[in-house]
Coordinates of C-alpha atoms in Angstrom, one line a residue:
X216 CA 110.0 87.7 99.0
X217 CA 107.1 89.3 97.7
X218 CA 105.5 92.8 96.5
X219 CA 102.9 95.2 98.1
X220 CA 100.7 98.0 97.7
X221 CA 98.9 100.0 100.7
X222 CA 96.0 102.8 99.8
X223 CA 95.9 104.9 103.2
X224 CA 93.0 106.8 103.4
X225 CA 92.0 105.4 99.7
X226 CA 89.3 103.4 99.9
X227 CA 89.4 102.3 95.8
X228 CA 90.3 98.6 95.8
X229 CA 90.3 98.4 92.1
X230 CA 92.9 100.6 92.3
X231 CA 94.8 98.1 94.4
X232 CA 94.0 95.7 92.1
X233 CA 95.7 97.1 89.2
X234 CA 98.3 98.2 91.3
X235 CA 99.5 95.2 92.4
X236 CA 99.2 93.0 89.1
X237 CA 101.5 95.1 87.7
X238 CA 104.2 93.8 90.6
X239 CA 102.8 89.6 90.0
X240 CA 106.4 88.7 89.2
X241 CA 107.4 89.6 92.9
X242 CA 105.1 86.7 94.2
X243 CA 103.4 84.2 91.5
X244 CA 102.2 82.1 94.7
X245 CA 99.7 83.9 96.3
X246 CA 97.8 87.4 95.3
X247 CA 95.7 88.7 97.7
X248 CA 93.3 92.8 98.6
X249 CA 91.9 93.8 101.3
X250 CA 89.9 96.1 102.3
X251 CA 89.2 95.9 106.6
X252 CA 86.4 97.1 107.9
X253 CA 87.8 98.8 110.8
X254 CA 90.8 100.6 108.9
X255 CA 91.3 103.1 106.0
X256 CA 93.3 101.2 104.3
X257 CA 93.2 98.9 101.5
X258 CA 96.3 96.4 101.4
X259 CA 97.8 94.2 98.6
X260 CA 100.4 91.6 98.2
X261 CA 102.1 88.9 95.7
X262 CA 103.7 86.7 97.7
X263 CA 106.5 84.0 96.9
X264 CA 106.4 82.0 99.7
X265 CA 110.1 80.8 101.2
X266 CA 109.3 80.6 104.8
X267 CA 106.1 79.7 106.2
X268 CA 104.5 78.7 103.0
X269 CA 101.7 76.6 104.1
X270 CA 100.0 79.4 106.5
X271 CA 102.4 83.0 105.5
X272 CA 99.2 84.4 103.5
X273 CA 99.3 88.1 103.6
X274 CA 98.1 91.1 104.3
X275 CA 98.3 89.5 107.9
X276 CA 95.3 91.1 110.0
X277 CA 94.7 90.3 113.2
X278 CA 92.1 92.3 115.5
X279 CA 92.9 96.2 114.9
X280 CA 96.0 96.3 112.8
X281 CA 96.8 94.5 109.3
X282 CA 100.2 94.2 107.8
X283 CA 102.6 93.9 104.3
X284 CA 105.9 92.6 104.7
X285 CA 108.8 92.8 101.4
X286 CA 111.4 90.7 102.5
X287 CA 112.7 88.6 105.1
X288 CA 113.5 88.3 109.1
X289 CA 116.2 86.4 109.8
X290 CA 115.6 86.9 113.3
X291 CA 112.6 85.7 113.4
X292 CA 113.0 82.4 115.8
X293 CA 114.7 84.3 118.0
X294 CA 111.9 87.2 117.9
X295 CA 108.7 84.1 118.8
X296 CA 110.6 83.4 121.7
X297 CA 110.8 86.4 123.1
X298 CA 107.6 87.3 122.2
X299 CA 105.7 83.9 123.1
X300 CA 105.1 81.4 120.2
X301 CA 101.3 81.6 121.8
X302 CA 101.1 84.8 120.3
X303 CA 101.7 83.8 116.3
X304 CA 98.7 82.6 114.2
X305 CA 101.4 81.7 111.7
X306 CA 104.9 80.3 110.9
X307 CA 105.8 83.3 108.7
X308 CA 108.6 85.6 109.5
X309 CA 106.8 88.4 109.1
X310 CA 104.4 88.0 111.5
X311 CA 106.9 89.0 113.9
X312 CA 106.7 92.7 112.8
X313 CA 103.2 92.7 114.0
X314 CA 103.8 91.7 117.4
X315 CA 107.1 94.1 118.3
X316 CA 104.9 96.9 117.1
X317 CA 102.2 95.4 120.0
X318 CA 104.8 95.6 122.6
X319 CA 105.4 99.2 122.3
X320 CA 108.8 99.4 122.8
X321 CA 110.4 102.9 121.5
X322 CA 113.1 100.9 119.2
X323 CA 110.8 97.9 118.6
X324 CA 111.8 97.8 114.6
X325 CA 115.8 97.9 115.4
X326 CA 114.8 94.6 116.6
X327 CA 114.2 92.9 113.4
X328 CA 117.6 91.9 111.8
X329 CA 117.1 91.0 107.9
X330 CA 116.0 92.9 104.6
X331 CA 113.0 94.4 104.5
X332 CA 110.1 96.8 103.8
X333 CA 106.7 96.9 105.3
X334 CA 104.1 99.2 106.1
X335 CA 101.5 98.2 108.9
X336 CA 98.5 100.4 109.5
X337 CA 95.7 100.3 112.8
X338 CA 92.4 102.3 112.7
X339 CA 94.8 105.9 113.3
X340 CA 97.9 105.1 112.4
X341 CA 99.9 103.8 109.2
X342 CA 103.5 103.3 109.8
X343 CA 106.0 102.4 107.1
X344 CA 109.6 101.3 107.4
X345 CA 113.1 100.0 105.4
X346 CA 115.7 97.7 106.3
X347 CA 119.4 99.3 107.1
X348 CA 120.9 98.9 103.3
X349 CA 117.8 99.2 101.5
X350 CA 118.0 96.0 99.9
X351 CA 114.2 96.2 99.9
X352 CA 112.7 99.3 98.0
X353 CA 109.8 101.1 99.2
X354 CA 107.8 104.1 97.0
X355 CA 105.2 106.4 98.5
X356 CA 103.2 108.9 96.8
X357 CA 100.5 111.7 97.9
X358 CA 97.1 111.0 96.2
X359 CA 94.6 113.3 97.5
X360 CA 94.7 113.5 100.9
X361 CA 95.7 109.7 101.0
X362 CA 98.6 108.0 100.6
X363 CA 99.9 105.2 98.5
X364 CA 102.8 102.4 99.1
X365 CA 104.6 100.2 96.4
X366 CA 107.0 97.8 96.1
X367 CA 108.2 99.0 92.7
X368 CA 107.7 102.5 90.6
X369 CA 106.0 100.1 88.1
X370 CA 103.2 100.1 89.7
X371 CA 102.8 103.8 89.8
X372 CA 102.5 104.1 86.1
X373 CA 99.3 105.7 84.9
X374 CA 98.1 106.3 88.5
X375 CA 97.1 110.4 89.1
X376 CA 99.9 111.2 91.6
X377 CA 102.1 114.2 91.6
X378 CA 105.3 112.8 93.0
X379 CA 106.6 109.4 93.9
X380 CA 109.5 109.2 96.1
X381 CA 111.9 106.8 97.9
X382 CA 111.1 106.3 101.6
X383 CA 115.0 105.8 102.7
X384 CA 117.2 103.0 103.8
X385 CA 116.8 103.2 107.6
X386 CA 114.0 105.4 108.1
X387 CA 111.0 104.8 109.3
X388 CA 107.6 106.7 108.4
X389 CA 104.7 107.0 111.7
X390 CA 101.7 109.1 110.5
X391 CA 101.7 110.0 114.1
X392 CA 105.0 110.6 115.1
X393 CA 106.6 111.9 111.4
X394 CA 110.0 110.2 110.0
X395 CA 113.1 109.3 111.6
X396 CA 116.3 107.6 111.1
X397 CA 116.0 104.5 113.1
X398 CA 119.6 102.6 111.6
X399 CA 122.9 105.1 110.8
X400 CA 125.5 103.8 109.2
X401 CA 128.7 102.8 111.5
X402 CA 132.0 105.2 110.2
X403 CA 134.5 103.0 108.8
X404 CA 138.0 102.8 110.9
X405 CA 141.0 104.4 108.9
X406 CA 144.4 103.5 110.8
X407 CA 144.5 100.8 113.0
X408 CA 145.0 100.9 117.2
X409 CA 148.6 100.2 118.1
X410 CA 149.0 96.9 118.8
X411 CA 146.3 95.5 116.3
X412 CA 146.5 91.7 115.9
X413 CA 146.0 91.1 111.7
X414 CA 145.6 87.6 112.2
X415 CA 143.3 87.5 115.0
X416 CA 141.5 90.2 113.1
X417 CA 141.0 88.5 109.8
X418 CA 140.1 84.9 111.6
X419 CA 137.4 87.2 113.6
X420 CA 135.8 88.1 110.1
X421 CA 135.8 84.2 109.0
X422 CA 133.6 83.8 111.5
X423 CA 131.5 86.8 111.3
X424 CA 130.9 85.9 107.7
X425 CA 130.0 82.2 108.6
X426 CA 127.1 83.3 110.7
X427 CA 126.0 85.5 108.0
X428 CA 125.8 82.9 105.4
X429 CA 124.2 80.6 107.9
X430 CA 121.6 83.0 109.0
X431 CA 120.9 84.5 105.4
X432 CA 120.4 80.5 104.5
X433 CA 117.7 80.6 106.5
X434 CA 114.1 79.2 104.6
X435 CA 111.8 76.4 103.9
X436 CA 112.9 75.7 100.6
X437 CA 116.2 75.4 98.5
X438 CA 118.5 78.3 98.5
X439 CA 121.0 78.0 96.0
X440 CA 123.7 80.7 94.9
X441 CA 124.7 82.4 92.0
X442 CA 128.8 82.0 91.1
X443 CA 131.0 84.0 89.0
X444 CA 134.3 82.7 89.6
X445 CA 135.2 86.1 91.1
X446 CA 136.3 86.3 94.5
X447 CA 133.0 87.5 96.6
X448 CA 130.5 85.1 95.0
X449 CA 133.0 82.0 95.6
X450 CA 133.4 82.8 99.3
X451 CA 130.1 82.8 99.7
X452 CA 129.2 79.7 97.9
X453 CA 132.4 78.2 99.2
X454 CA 130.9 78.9 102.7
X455 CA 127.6 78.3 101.8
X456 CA 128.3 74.7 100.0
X457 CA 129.8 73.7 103.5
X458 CA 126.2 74.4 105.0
X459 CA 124.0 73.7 103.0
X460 CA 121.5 70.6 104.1
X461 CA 122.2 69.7 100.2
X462 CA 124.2 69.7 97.6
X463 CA 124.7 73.1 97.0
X464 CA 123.5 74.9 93.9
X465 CA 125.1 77.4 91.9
X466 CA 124.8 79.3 88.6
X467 CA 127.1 80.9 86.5
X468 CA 126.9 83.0 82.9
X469 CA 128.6 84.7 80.1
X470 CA 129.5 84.6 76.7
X471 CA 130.8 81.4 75.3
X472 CA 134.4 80.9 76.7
X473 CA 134.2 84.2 78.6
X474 CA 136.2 84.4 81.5
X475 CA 133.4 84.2 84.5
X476 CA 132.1 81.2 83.0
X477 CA 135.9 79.6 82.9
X478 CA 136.6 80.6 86.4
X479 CA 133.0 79.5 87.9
X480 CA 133.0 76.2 86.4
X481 CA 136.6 75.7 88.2
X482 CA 135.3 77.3 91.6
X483 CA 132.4 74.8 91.0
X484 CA 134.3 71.9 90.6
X485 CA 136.6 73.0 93.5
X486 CA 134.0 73.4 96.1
X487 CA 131.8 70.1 94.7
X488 CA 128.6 72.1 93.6
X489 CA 125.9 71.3 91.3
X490 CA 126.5 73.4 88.7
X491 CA 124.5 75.0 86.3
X492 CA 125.9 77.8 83.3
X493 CA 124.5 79.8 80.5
X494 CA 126.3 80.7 77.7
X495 CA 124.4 83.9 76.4
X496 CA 124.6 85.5 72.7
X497 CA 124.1 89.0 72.0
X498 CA 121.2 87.9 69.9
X499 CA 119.9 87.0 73.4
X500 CA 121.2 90.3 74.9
X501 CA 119.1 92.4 72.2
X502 CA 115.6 90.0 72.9
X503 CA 115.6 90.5 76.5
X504 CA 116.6 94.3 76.6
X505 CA 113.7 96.2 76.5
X506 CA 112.1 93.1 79.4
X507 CA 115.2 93.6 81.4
X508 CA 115.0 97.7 81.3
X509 CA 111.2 97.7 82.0
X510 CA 111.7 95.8 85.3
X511 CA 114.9 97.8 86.1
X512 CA 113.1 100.9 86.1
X513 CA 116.4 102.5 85.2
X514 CA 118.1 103.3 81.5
X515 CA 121.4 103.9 83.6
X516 CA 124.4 102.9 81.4
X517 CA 126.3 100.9 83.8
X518 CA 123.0 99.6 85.7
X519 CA 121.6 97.9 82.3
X520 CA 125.2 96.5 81.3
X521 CA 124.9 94.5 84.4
X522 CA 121.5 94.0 85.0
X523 CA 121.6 91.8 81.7
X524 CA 124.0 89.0 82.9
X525 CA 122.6 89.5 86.2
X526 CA 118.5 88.7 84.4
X527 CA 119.9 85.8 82.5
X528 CA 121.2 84.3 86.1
X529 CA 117.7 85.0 87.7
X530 CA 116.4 83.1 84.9
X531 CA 118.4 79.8 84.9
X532 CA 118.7 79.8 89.0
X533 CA 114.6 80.5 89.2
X534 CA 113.9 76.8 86.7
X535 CA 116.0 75.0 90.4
X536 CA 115.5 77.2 93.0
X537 CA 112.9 80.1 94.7
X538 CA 116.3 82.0 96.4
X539 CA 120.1 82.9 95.9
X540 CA 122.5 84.1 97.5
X541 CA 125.0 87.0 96.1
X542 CA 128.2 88.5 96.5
X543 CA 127.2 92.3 96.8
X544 CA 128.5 94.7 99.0
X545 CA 132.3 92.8 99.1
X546 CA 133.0 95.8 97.0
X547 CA 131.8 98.8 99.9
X548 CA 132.8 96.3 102.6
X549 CA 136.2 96.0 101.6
X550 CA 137.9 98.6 98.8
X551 CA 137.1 96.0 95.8
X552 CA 136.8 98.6 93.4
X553 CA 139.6 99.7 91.2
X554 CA 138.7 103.6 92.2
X555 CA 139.8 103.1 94.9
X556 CA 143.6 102.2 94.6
X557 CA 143.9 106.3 94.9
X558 CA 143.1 106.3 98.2
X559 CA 146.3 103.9 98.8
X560 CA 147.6 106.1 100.6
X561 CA 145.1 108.2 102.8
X562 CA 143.5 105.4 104.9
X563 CA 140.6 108.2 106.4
X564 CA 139.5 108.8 103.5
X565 CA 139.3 105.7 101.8
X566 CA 137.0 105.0 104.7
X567 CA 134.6 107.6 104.5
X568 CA 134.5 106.9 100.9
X569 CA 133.4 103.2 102.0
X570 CA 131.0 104.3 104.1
X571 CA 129.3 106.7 102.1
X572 CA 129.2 104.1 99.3
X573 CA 127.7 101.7 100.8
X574 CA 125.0 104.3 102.1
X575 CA 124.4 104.6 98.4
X576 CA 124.1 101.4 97.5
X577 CA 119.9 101.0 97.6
X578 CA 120.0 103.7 94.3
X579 CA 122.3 101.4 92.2
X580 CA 123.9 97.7 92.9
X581 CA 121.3 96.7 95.2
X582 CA 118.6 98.1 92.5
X583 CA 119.4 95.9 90.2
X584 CA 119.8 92.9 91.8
X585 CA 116.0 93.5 93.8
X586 CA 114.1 94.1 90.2
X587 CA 116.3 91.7 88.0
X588 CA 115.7 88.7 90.2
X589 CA 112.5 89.7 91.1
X590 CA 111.4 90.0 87.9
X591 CA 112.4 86.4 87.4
X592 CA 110.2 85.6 90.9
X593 CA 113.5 84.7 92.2
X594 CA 114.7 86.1 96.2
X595 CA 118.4 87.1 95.9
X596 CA 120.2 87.6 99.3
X597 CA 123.0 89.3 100.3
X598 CA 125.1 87.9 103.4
X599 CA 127.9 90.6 102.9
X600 CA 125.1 93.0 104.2
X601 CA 124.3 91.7 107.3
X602 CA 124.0 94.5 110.2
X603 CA 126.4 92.3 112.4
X604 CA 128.9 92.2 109.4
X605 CA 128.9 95.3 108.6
X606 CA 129.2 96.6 111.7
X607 CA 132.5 94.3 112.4
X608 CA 134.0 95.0 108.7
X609 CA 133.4 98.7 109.3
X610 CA 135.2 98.4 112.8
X611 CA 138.3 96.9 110.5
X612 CA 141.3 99.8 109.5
X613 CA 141.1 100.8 106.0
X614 CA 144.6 99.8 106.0
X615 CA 143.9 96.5 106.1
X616 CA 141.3 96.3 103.6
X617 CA 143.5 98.2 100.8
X618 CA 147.2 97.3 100.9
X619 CA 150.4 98.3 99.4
X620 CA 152.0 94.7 98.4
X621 CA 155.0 93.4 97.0
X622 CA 154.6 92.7 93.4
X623 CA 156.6 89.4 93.9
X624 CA 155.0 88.2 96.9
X625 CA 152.6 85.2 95.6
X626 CA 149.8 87.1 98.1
X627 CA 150.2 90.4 95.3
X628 CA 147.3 91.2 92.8
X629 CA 149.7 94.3 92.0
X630 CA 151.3 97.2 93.6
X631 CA 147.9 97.0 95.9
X632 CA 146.0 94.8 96.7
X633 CA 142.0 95.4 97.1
X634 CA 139.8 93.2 99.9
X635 CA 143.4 92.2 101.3
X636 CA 142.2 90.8 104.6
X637 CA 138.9 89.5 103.2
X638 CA 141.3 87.3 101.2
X639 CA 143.2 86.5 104.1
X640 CA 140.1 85.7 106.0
X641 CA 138.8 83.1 103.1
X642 CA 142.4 82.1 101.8
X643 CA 141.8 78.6 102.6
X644 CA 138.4 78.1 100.9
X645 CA 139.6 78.4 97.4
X646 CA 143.0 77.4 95.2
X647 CA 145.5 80.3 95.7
X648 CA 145.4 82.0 92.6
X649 CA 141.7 82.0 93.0
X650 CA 141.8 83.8 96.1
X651 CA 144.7 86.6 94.8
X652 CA 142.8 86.7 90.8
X653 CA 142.2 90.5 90.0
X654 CA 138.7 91.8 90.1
X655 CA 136.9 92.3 86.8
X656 CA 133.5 93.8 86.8
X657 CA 130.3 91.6 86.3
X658 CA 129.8 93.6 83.3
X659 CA 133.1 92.6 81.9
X660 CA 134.0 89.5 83.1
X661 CA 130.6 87.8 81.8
X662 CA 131.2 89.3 78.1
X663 CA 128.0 91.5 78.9
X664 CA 129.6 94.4 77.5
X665 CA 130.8 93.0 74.3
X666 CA 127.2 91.2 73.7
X667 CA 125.5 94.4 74.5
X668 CA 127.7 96.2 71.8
X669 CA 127.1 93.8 68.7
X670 CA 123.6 93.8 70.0
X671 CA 123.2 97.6 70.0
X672 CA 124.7 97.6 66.8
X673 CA 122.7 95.1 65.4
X674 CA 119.6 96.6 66.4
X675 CA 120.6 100.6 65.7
X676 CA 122.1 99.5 62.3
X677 CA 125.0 101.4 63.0
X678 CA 128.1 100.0 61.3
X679 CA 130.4 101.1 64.5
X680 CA 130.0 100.7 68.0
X681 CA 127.7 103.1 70.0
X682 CA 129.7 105.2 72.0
X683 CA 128.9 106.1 75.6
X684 CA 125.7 108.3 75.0
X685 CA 124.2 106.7 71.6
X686 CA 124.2 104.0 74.3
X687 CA 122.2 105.7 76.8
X688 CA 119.7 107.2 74.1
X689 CA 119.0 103.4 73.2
X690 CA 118.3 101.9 76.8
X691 CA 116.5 105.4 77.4
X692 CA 114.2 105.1 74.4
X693 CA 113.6 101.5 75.6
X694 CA 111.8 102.7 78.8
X695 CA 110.0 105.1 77.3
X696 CA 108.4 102.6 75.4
X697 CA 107.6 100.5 78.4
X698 CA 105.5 102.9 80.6
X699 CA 102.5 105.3 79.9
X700 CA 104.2 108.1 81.6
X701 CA 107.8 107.1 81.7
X702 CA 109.4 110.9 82.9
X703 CA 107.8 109.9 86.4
X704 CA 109.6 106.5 86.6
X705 CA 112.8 108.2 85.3
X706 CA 113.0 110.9 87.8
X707 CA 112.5 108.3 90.6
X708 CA 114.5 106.0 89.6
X709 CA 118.2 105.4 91.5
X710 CA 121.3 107.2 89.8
X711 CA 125.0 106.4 90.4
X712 CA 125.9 109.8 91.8
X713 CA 129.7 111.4 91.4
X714 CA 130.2 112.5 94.6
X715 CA 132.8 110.6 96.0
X716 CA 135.4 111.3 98.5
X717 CA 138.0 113.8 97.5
X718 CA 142.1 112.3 97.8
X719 CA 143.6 115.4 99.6
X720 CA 147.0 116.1 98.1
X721 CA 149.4 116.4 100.2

């Protein structure tokens, strides 16, 4: 995991320079610019080396083109022997970008299965893509009549530009040949085809989501995983802890007898891990507020209430391991949310609804966890995103993702249960009530919300709690403080938007 900046048609390297030290976090190993010869380009990168970390340096330039890779392939075996292990000057992952763009293929970057964001420029040409999800972020700005790439908005501040904006998830930018859309997402199924087999079904998705975890396991160095005690983070590590070389790792926080650290610390003993918890105070919460909003790049309400269990996770997971694995996108996948118990009973639109959520997910969820972790130099991966899973869960009837259930059936979380055939898929991972437990937001579960309250209080004076938008004003003074010209990060910045699916009436 790492961050980058590319100057196209810039030639300032000490603008690089600055650029990129404001993104060190992202990669402590490594920092390297430079400025080819035979290019207009000046190029980059902090890198935190997970795979290929004895010869991965970057920018990689070899003979007329030079490359910055965010993220990683999980492909990438399979990619060198396609394209000839004779060909590769490294062992890195990303390398493999390079040589798909050298075979000139018209798809050449649906090839590359993983998260990521690059940009890779030749002596004509700059071309700049995102993974599927957007679980990588990637900024671009006009300066002059250059351009100029960034991991994070942070690295923006103080720099003459007039606009900064989001290249999006799936798209891919050729100076030559303008943008397109190179990954849609799949429409989610609503009813089911007569004669649908639920078991075969859900037994299909235990599998599916094996081969995820395996392949988003993938690295040359420890990959441990962070554990709630909810449901989608004790699949995966469940799944994980069965395929790991190692004892499996796992982290867990909250307040002090809060349920997530109750219910991790069970999981964890279930499943055998070596477990690892931080019980936070919202003496904590108030210190590491205005650090936590600064690398968010975000004063969004519900974005900092979870960003701040989610930093003090990075933070104890980064003193064992570089990576971890995470449970987000259960939610989109599968109709975790408690929204969406309206759509009970209207099964198309509950899908769209999934489908458009998870098309939103780079401006929110998957915002958070990038910076958070990052911030902490820490790679957070997300199995529940794989292409291959998605594109199998969104093939599943909404029907049997959100189900109308018997309130006495010991399989009933209520009169509906949420991520129904998830659970069936996983049932025999966990105990029982584990499986069948009620959602509860990270937010909540962790205490997070409570701590953030006496904190606000606390640090406001105010002898009540804040309500909703004192709240805001506080987080949004916060980043103001942190940037030289903080109305350009907030207008960039993701926003949960409130535009779901309607529920027809009938």
């Amino acid at each position: 995991m790492c961050g980058f900046v590319c100057l196209w048609n810039l030639d300032d390297e000490e603008l690089a320079s600055r650029m990129i030290r404001k993104m060190e976090h992202r990669g402590p190993d490594a920092l390297e610019v430079l400025r080819p010869r035979n290019i207009p380009v000046v190029m980059a990168h902090a890198r935190l080396a997970i795979i290929g970390p004895d010869n991965g340096a970057q920018p990689i330039y070899q003979g007329d083109d030079i490359l910055v890779v965010n993220g990683e392939i999980y492909n990438h075996s399979d990619l060198r022997a396609i394209l000839g292990e004779s060909a590769f000057q490294t062992r890195s992952d990303s390398e493999t970008v390079l040589h798909l763009f050298r075979k000139n293929a018209l798809r050449w970057v649906s090839r590359l299965d993983g998260m990521f964001a690059f940009v890779l420029a030749t002596p004509d040409r700059i071309i700049a893509a995102r993974d599927p999800l957007g679980i990588k972020p990637l900024y671009v700005a006009h300066i002059g009549e250059g351009l100029a790439f960034a991991s994070e908005l942070k690295a923006f501040d103080g720099v003459d530009v007039a606009k900064i904006e989001a290249l999006e998830p799936g798209v891919m930018f050729d100076s030559q040949a303008g943008m397109r859309r190179w990954y849609r997402m799949p429409q989610g199924a609503a009813d089911p085809e007569p004669g649908i087999d639920e078991e075969l079904t859900w037994r299909e998705l235990r599998l599916v989501l094996e081969e995820a975890v395996a392949k988003w396991m993938v690295a040359d160095v420890e990959v441990g995983s962070f554990l709630s005690g909810g449901l989608d983070s004790s699949i995966i590590a469940a799944i994980a802890a069965r395929q790991s070389p190692k004892r499996l790792k796992t982290f867990s926080v909250g307040l002090a007898g809060s349920p997530d650290l109750i219910a991790a610390r069970r999981v964890a003993g279930y499943l055998g891990t070596e477990h690892f918890e931080h019980a936070f105070t919202p003496e904590e919460a108030a210190d590491v507020l205005p650090h936590v909003i600064y690398h968010l790049e975000s004063a969004d309400i519900d974005l900092v209430r979870s960003a701040v269990p989610t930093h003090f996770a990075a933070r104890l997971a980064r003193r064992h391991v570089k990576a971890v694995l995470t449970g987000e996108g259960a939610d989109e996948l599968f109709a975790g949310y408690s929204y969406h118990h309206a759509y009970i009973d209207r099964p198309r639109e509950l899908a769209d609804e999934l489908t458009r959520s998870l098309g939103t997910m780079h401006n929110i969820n998957l915002q958070r966890v990038d910076r958070v972790t990052m911030a902490e130099s820490l790679e957070a991966r997300t199995p529940f995103l794989d292409r291959e899973l998605i594109d199998f869960a969104q093939s599943i009837p909404a029907t049997l993702k959100l189900r109308r259930t018997d309130p006495a059936s010991p399989e009933s979380t209520g009169p509906t249960t949420e991520k129904w055939i998830l659970r069936k898929a996983c049932a025999d991972l966990l105990p029982h009530d584990l499986v069948w437990r009620k959602k509860a937001q990270f937010d909540e579960g962790s205490g997070a919300v409570t701590a953030l309250g006496e904190a606000l209080q606390a640090m406001t004076g105010s002898a009540t709690p804040l309500d909703r938008a004192a709240e805001g004003a506080v987080y949004e003074s916060l980043l103001r403080q942190s940037y030289s010209d903080p109305d350009r990060i907030i207008n960039a910045a993701g926003k949960w938007v409130a535009n779901r699916v309607s529920v027809a009436v009938a």
